[in-house]
PDB file of C-alpha atoms in Angstrom:
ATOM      1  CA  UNK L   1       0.000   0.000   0.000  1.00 48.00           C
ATOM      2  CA  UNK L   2       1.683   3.242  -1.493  1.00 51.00           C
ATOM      3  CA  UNK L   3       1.413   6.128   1.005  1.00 55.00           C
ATOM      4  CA  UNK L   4       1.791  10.301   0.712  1.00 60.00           C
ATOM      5  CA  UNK L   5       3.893  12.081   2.980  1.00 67.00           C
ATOM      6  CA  UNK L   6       1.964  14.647   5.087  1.00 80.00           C
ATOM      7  CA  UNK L   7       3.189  17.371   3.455  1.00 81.00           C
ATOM      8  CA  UNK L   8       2.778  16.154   0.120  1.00 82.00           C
ATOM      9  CA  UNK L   9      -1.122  15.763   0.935  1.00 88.00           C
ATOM     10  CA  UNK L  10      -1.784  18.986   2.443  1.00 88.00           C
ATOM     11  CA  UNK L  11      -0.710  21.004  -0.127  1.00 90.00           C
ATOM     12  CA  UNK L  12      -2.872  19.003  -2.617  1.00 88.00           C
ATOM     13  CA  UNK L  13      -5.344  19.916  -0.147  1.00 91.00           C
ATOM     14  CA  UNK L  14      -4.837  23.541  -0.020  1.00 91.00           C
ATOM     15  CA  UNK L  15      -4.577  23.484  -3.907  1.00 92.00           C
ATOM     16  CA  UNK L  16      -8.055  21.976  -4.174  1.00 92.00           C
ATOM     17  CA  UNK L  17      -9.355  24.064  -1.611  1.00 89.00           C
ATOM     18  CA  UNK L  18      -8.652  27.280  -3.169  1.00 91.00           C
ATOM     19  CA  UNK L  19     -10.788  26.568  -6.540  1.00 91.00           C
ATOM     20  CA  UNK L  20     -13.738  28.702  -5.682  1.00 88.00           C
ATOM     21  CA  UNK L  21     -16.402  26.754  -7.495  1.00 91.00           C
ATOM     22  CA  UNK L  22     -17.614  24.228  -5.681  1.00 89.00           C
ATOM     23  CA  UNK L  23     -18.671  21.866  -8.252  1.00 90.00           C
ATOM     24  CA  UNK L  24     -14.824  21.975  -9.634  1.00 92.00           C
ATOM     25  CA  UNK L  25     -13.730  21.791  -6.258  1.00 92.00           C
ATOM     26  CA  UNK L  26     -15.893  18.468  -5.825  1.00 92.00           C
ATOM     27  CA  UNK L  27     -14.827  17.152  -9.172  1.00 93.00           C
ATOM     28  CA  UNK L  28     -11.218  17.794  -8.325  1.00 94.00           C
ATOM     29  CA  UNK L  29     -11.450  16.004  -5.006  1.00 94.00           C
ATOM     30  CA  UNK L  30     -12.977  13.068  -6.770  1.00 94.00           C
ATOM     31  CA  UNK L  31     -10.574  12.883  -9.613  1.00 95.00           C
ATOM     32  CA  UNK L  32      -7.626  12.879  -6.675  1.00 95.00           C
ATOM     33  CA  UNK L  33      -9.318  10.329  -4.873  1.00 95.00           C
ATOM     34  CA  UNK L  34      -9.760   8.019  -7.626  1.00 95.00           C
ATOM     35  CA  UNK L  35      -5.847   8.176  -8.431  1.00 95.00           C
ATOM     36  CA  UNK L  36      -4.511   7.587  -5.467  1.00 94.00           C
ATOM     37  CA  UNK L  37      -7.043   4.595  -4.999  1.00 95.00           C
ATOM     38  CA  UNK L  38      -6.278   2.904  -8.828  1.00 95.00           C
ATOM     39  CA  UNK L  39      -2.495   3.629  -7.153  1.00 94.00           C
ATOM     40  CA  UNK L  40      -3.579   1.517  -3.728  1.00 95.00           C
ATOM     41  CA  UNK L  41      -2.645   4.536  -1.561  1.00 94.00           C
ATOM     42  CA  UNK L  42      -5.721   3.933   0.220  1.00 95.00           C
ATOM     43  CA  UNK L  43      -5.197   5.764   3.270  1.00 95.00           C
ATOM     44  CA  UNK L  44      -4.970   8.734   1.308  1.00 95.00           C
ATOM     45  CA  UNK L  45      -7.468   7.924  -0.479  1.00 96.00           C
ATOM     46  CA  UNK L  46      -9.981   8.005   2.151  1.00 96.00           C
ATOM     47  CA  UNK L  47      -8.828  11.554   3.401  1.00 95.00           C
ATOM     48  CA  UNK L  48      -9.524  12.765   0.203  1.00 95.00           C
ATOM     49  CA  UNK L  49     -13.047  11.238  -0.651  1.00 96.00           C
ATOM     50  CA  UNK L  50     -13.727  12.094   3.179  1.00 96.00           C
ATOM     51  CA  UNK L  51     -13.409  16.083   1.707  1.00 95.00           C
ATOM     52  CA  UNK L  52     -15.243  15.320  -1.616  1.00 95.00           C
ATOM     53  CA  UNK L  53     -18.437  14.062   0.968  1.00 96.00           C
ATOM     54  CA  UNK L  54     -18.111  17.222   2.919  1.00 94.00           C
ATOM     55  CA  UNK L  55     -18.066  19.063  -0.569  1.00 92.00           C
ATOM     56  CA  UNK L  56     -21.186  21.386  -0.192  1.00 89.00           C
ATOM     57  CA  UNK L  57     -23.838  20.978  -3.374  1.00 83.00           C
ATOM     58  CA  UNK L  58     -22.406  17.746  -4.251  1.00 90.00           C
ATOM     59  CA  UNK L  59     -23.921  15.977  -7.411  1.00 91.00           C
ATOM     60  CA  UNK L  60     -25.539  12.895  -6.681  1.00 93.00           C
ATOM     61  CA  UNK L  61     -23.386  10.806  -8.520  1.00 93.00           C
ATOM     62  CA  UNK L  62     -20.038  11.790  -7.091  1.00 94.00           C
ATOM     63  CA  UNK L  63     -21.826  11.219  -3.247  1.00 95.00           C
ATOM     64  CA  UNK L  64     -22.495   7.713  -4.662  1.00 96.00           C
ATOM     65  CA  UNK L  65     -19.026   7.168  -5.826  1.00 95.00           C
ATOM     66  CA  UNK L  66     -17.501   8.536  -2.761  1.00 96.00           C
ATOM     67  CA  UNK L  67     -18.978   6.709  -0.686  1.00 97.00           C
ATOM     68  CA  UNK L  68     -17.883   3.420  -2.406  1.00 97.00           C
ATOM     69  CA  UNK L  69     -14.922   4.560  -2.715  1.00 97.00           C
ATOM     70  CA  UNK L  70     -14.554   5.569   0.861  1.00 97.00           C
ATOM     71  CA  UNK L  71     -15.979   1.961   1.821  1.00 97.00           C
ATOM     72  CA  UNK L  72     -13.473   0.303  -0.185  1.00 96.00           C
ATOM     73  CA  UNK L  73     -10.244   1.988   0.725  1.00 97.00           C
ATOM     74  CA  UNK L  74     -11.162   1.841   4.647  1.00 97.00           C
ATOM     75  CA  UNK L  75     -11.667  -2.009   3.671  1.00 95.00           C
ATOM     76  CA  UNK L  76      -8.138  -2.092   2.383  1.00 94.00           C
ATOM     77  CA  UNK L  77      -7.300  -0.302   5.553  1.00 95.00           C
ATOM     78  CA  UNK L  78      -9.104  -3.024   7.724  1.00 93.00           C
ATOM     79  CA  UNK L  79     -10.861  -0.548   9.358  1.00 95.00           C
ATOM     80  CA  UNK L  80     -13.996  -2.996   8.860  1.00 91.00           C
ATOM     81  CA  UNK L  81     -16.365  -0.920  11.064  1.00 92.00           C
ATOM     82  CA  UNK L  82     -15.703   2.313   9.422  1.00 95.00           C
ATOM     83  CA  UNK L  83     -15.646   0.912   6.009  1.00 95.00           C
ATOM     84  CA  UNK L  84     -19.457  -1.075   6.964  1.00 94.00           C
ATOM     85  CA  UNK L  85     -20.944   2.405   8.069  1.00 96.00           C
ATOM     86  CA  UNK L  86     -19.677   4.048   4.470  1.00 97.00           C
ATOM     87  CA  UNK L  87     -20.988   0.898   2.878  1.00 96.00           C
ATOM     88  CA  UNK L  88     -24.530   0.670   4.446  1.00 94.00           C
ATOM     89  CA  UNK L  89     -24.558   4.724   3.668  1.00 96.00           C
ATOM     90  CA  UNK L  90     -24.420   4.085  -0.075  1.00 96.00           C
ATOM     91  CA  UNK L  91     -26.786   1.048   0.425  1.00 94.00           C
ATOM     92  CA  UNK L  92     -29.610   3.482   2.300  1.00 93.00           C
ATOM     93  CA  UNK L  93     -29.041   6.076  -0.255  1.00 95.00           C
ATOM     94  CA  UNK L  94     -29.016   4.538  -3.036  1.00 94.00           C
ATOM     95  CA  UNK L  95     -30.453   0.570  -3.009  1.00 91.00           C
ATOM     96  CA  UNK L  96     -30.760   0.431  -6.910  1.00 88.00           C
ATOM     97  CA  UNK L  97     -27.814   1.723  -7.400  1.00 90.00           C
ATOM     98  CA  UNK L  98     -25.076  -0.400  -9.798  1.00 89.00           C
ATOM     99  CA  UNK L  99     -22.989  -1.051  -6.933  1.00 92.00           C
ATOM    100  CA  UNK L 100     -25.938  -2.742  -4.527  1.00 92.00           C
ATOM    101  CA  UNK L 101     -25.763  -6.282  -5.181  1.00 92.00           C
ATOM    102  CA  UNK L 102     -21.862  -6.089  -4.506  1.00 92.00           C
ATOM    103  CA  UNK L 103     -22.713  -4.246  -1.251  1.00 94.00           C
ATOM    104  CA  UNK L 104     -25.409  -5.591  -0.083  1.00 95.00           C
ATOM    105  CA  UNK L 105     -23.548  -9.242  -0.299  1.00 94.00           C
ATOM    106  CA  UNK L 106     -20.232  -7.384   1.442  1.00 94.00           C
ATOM    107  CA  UNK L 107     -22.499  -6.433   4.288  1.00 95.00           C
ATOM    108  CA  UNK L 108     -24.135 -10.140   4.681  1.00 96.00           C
ATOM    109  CA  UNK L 109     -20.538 -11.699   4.692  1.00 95.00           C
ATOM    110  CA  UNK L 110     -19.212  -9.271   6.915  1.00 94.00           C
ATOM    111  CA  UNK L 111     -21.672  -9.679   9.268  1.00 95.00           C
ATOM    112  CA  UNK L 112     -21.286 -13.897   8.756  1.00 97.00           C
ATOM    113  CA  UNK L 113     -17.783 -13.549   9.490  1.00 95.00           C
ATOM    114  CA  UNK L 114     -18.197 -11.550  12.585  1.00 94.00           C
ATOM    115  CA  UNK L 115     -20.516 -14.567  13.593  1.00 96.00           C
ATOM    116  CA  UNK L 116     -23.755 -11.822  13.540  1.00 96.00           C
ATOM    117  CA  UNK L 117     -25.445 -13.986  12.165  1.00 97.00           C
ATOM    118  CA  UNK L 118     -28.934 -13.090  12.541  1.00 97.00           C
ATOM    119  CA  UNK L 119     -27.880  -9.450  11.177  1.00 96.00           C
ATOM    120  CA  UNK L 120     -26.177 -11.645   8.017  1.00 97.00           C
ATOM    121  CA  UNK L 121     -29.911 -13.559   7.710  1.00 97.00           C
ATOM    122  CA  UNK L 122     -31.966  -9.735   8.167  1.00 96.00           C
ATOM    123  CA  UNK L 123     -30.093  -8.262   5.084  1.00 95.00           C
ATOM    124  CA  UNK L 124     -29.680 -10.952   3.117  1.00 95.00           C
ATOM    125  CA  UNK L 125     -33.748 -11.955   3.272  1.00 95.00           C
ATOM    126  CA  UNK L 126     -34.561  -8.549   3.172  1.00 93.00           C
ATOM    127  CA  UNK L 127     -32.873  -7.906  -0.565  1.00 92.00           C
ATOM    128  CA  UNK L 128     -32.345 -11.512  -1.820  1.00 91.00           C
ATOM    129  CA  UNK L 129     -35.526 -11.175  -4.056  1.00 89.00           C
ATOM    130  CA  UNK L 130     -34.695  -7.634  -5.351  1.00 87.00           C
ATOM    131  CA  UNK L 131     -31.552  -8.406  -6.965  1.00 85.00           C
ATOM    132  CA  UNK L 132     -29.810 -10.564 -10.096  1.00 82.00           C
ATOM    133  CA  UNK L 133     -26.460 -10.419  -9.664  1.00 86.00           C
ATOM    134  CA  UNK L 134     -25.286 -12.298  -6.904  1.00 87.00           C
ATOM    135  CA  UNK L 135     -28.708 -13.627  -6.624  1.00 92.00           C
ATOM    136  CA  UNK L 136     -26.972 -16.916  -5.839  1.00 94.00           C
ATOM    137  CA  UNK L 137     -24.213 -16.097  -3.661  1.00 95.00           C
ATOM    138  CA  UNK L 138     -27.251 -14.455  -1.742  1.00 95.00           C
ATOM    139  CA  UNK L 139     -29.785 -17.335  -1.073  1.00 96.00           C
ATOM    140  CA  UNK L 140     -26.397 -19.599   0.394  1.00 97.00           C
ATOM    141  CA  UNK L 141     -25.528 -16.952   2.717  1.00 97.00           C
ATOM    142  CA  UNK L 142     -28.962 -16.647   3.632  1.00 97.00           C
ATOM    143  CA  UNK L 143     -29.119 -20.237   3.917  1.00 98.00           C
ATOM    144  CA  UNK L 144     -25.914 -20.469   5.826  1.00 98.00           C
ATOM    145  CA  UNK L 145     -26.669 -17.634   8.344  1.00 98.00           C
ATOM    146  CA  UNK L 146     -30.642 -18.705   9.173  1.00 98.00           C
ATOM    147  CA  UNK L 147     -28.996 -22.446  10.294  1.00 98.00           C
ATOM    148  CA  UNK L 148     -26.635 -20.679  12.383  1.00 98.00           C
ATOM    149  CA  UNK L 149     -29.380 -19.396  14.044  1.00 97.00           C
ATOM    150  CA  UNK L 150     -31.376 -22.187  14.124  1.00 97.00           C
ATOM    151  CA  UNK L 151     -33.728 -21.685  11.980  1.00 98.00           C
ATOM    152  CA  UNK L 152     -33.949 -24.871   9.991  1.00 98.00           C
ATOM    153  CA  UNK L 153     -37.005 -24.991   8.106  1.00 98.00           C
ATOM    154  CA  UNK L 154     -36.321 -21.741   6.171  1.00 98.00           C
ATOM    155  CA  UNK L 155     -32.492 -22.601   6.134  1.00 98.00           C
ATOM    156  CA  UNK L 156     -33.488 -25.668   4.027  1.00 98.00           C
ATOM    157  CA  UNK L 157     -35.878 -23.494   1.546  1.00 97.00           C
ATOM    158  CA  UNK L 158     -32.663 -21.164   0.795  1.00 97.00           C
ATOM    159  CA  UNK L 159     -30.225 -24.259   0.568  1.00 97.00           C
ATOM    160  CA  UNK L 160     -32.508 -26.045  -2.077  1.00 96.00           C
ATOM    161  CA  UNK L 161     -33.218 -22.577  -4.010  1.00 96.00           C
ATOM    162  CA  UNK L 162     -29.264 -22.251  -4.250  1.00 96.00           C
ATOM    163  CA  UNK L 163     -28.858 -26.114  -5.077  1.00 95.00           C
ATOM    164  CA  UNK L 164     -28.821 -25.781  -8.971  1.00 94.00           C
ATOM    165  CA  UNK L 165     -26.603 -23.414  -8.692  1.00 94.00           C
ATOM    166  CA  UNK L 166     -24.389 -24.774  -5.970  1.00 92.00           C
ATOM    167  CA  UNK L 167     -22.105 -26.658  -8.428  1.00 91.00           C
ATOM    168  CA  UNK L 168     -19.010 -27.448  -6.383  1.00 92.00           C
ATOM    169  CA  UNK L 169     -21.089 -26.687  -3.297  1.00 94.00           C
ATOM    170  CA  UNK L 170     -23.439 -29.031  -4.454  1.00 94.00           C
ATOM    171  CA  UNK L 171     -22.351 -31.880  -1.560  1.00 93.00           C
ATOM    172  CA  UNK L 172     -22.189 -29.188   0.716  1.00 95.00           C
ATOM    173  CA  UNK L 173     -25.680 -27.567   0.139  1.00 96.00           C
ATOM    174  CA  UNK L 174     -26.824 -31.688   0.828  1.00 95.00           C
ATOM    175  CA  UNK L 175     -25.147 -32.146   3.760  1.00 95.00           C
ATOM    176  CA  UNK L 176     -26.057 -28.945   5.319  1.00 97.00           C
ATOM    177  CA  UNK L 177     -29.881 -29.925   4.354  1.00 97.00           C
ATOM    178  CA  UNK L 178     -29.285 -33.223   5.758  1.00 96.00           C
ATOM    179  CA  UNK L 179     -28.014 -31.886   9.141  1.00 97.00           C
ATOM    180  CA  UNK L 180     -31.291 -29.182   9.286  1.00 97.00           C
ATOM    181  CA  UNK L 181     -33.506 -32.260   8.720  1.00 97.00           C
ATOM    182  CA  UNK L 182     -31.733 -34.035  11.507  1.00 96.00           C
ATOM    183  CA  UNK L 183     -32.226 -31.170  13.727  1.00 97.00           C
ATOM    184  CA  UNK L 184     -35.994 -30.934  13.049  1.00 97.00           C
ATOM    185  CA  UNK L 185     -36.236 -34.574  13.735  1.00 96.00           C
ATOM    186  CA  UNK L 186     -37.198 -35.563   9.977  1.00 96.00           C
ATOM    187  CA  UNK L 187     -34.863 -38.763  10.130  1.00 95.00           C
ATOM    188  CA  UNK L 188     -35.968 -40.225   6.532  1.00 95.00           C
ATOM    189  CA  UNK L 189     -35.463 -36.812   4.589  1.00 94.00           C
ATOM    190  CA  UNK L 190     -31.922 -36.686   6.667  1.00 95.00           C
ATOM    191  CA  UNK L 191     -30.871 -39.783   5.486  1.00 93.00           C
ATOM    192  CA  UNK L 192     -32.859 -38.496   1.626  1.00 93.00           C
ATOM    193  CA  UNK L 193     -30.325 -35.624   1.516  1.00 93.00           C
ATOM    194  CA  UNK L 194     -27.255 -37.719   2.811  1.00 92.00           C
ATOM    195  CA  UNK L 195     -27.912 -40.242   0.277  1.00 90.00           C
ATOM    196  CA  UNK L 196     -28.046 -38.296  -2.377  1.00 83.00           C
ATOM    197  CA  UNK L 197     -24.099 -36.820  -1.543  1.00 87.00           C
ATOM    198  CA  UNK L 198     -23.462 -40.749  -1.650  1.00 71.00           C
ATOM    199  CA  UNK L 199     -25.066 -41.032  -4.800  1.00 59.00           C
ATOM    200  CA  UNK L 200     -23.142 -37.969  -6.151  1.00 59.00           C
ATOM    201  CA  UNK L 201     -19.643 -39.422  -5.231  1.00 49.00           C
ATOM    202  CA  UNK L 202     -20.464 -42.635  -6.961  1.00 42.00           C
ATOM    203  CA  UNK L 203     -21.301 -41.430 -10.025  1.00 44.00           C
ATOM    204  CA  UNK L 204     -17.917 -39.299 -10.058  1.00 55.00           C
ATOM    205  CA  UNK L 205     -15.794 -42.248  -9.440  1.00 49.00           C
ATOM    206  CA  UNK L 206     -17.879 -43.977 -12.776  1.00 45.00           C
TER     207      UNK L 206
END
């Protein structure tokens, strides 16, 4: 990770902030922010998208940008609970926005990781019928968080939507169905859904 020296970054600063139209001043913020990011200075980065957010009469677009931007160079920072707040910013702002289904799947995996589990379920159910793109990825993490939390029935509903699309997971997505069933006390679809892993591994040896 390239970084500025301090001296180097306030006078780009003071440069920027002496363009008396805002808009330019906005746009010029943005543009820096954007180079130093393609040029994985990220913690530079972030102080300048942090001044093209406070950039009064900002366009609606560059807010948007900044704010993934911002998100994604405090992620590079591992400053995870800064870089969720920017994230779920852009998300509340704008949900339709090209850059949702990316987010929205970086919040549910976030929160997965971080073993908040039922938070993980919340967003996931809450958006996993509004978007296409990473449609997929979104019903297993759905799946995976709702049997962390016990919630078996609809855990098993998720796992089987994402099953023809599991490929490699396929076994997986089986034996996580198998174990729900177990859990719920349906014995015979248990042993249905660990069968069928058995059946899978035979016909790859063939």
């Amino acid at each position: 990770i390239r970084k500025s020296s301090s001296a180097d970054v306030r006078q780009d600063l003071d440069e920027i902030d002496r363009i008396e139209n805002t808009g330019d001043r906005a746009s010029a913020f943005e543009a820096r922010a954007t180079n130093l990011f393609s040029q994985q200075a990220y913690e530079t980065a972030a102080i300048f998208y942090n001044k093209l957010l406070a950039s009064p009469g900002i366009a609606s677009e560059s807010r948007m940008q900044g704010l993934y931007g911002l998100g994604w160079s405090l992620h590079k920072l591992a400053q995870r609970d800064r870089s969720m707040e920017a994230f779920r910013a852009l998300l509340a702002e704008y949900p339709k926005s090209s850059y949702a289904a990316q987010v929205i799947l970086l919040l549910v995996e976030e929160a997965h990781g971080a073993g908040r589990y039922g938070e993980a379920a919340d967003i996931a159910l809450k958006y996993v019928n509004k978007i296409s793109k990473n449609a997929a990825r979104l019903r297993f993490m759905a799946a995976e968080s709702l049997f962390e939390t016990a919630k078996y029935p609809d855990a098993i509903v998720y796992y089987r939507a994402f099953l023809p699309e599991a490929d490699n997971l396929a076994d997986y997505t089986r034996y996580r169905m198998g174990l729900a069933s177990y859990h719920l006390r349906q014995f015979n679809q248990s042993i249905n859904y660990f069968g069928d892993i058995t059946d899978s591994a035979f016909m790859e040896r063939k």
